[in-house]
Amino acid sequence: QVQLVQSGGGLVQAGGSLRLSCAAIRSTRASIAIGWYRQAPGKQRGLVASITTSGTTHYADSVRDRFTISRDNAKSTVYLEMNSLKPEDTAVYLCNAGLMGNPYVPSNYWGQGTQVTVSS
């Protein structure tokens, strides 16, 4: 059982950077795996990046070498640093509490979602 609260997002030009945050404000566990998903209009929701309780990370091929997922256990927060943003990255981004970190298996606990828009 966990409650996730997101922050960040907004409008940025292509090539710019943005950082998203996902804070666990209610959890029955000291540490949980977190996955970042995104969903663009007319497209299926897809996993962008994930991080296990021990800090092991995985990335979708489309964002590898551009995005970085990290966690600050003292703040119970996971971050998604997005660099070299492209218009194709435009989507609603949602964080998820994972039932399993490797491979990542999503639970039904989601953040509220935040819009990321990348303009040319």
Short mmCIF file of C-alpha atoms in Angstrom, two decimals:
data_model
loop_
_atom_site.label_atom_id
_atom_site.label_comp_id
_atom_site.label_asym_id
_atom_site.label_seq_id
_atom_site.Cartn_x
_atom_site.Cartn_y
_atom_site.Cartn_z
CA GLN A 1 0.00 0.00 0.00
CA VAL A 2 1.51 3.31 -1.12
CA GLN A 3 0.45 6.80 -2.17
CA LEU A 4 2.52 8.53 -4.86
CA VAL A 5 2.63 12.27 -5.46
CA GLN A 6 4.30 13.68 -8.56
CA SER A 7 5.83 17.06 -9.26
CA GLY A 8 7.53 18.63 -12.26
CA GLY A 9 6.57 18.61 -15.89
CA GLY A 10 5.76 21.51 -18.15
CA LEU A 11 6.71 22.95 -21.51
CA VAL A 12 10.26 22.82 -22.83
CA GLN A 13 11.89 23.29 -26.22
CA ALA A 14 13.58 20.44 -28.04
CA GLY A 15 17.04 19.83 -26.65
CA GLY A 16 16.08 21.08 -23.22
CA SER A 17 15.92 19.30 -19.89
CA LEU A 18 13.31 18.59 -17.26
CA ARG A 19 13.16 16.68 -13.99
CA LEU A 20 10.17 14.80 -12.62
CA SER A 21 9.76 13.70 -9.02
CA CYS A 22 7.69 10.92 -7.47
CA ALA A 23 7.36 10.96 -3.69
CA ALA A 24 5.95 8.10 -1.65
CA ILE A 25 4.01 9.81 1.11
CA ARG A 26 2.36 6.64 2.36
CA SER A 27 3.94 3.22 2.23
CA THR A 28 3.91 0.01 4.20
CA ARG A 29 7.43 -0.77 3.01
CA ALA A 30 10.72 1.01 3.61
CA SER A 31 11.65 0.77 -0.07
CA ILE A 32 9.72 0.00 -3.23
CA ALA A 33 10.53 -0.38 -6.90
CA ILE A 34 9.33 2.54 -9.04
CA GLY A 35 8.57 2.71 -12.73
CA TRP A 36 7.99 5.75 -14.91
CA TYR A 37 5.39 5.35 -17.64
CA ARG A 38 4.23 7.71 -20.35
CA GLN A 39 1.16 7.87 -22.54
CA ALA A 40 0.76 10.04 -25.61
CA PRO A 41 -2.63 10.75 -27.26
CA GLY A 42 -3.81 7.72 -29.19
CA LYS A 43 -0.91 5.61 -27.96
CA GLN A 44 -0.64 2.82 -25.41
CA ARG A 45 0.99 3.47 -22.07
CA GLY A 46 4.60 2.33 -22.06
CA LEU A 47 7.33 1.85 -19.49
CA VAL A 48 10.07 4.46 -19.85
CA ALA A 49 12.39 3.60 -16.96
CA SER A 50 12.40 1.69 -13.71
CA ILE A 51 14.52 1.34 -10.61
CA THR A 52 14.65 -1.52 -8.14
CA THR A 53 14.84 -1.28 -4.36
CA SER A 54 18.60 -1.84 -4.61
CA GLY A 55 19.09 0.84 -7.27
CA THR A 56 19.31 -1.26 -10.44
CA THR A 57 17.95 0.72 -13.40
CA HIS A 58 16.37 -0.16 -16.74
CA TYR A 59 15.48 2.06 -19.67
CA ALA A 60 13.42 1.85 -22.80
CA ASP A 61 15.56 2.01 -25.93
CA SER A 62 13.89 5.26 -26.95
CA VAL A 63 15.20 7.12 -23.89
CA ARG A 64 18.44 5.31 -23.10
CA ASP A 65 21.42 7.68 -22.72
CA ARG A 66 19.05 10.67 -22.46
CA PHE A 67 16.99 9.93 -19.34
CA THR A 68 18.28 9.02 -15.88
CA ILE A 69 16.22 7.47 -13.11
CA SER A 70 17.49 7.72 -9.53
CA ARG A 71 16.24 7.48 -6.00
CA ASP A 72 16.80 9.29 -2.72
CA ASN A 73 15.72 6.88 -0.03
CA ALA A 74 16.09 9.48 2.71
CA LYS A 75 13.38 11.53 0.98
CA SER A 76 11.40 8.50 -0.25
CA THR A 77 11.56 10.07 -3.69
CA VAL A 78 12.40 8.82 -7.17
CA TYR A 79 13.49 11.21 -9.91
CA LEU A 80 13.44 11.08 -13.67
CA GLU A 81 15.97 13.44 -15.23
CA MET A 82 15.19 14.02 -18.88
CA ASN A 83 17.85 15.52 -21.13
CA SER A 84 18.03 16.20 -24.86
CA LEU A 85 14.26 16.16 -25.01
CA LYS A 86 12.55 15.51 -28.32
CA PRO A 87 9.01 16.30 -29.51
CA GLU A 88 8.40 12.54 -29.49
CA ASP A 89 8.81 12.62 -25.69
CA THR A 90 5.60 14.64 -25.36
CA ALA A 91 3.19 12.68 -23.16
CA VAL A 92 1.57 12.38 -19.77
CA TYR A 93 4.11 10.86 -17.41
CA LEU A 94 3.03 8.71 -14.47
CA CYS A 95 5.00 6.98 -11.76
CA ASN A 96 4.02 3.56 -10.50
CA ALA A 97 4.79 1.45 -7.46
CA GLY A 98 6.11 -1.88 -8.68
CA LEU A 99 5.09 -5.28 -7.43
CA MET A 100 8.43 -6.46 -8.75
CA GLY A 101 11.47 -4.49 -9.80
CA ASN A 102 13.31 -6.87 -12.08
CA PRO A 103 11.60 -7.49 -14.37
CA TYR A 104 9.32 -4.59 -13.65
CA VAL A 105 5.74 -5.54 -12.82
CA PRO A 106 3.34 -2.63 -12.20
CA SER A 107 0.86 -2.39 -9.38
CA ASN A 108 -2.41 -0.47 -9.32
CA TYR A 109 -0.80 2.37 -7.37
CA TRP A 110 -0.10 5.38 -9.59
CA GLY A 111 0.91 9.00 -9.23
CA GLN A 112 -1.54 11.62 -10.46
CA GLY A 113 0.32 12.14 -13.74
CA THR A 114 1.96 15.23 -15.19
CA GLN A 115 2.09 16.65 -18.71
CA VAL A 116 5.42 17.02 -20.49
CA THR A 117 5.32 18.94 -23.75
CA VAL A 118 8.38 19.31 -25.96
CA SER A 119 8.14 21.87 -28.74
CA SER A 120 10.27 22.23 -31.86
#
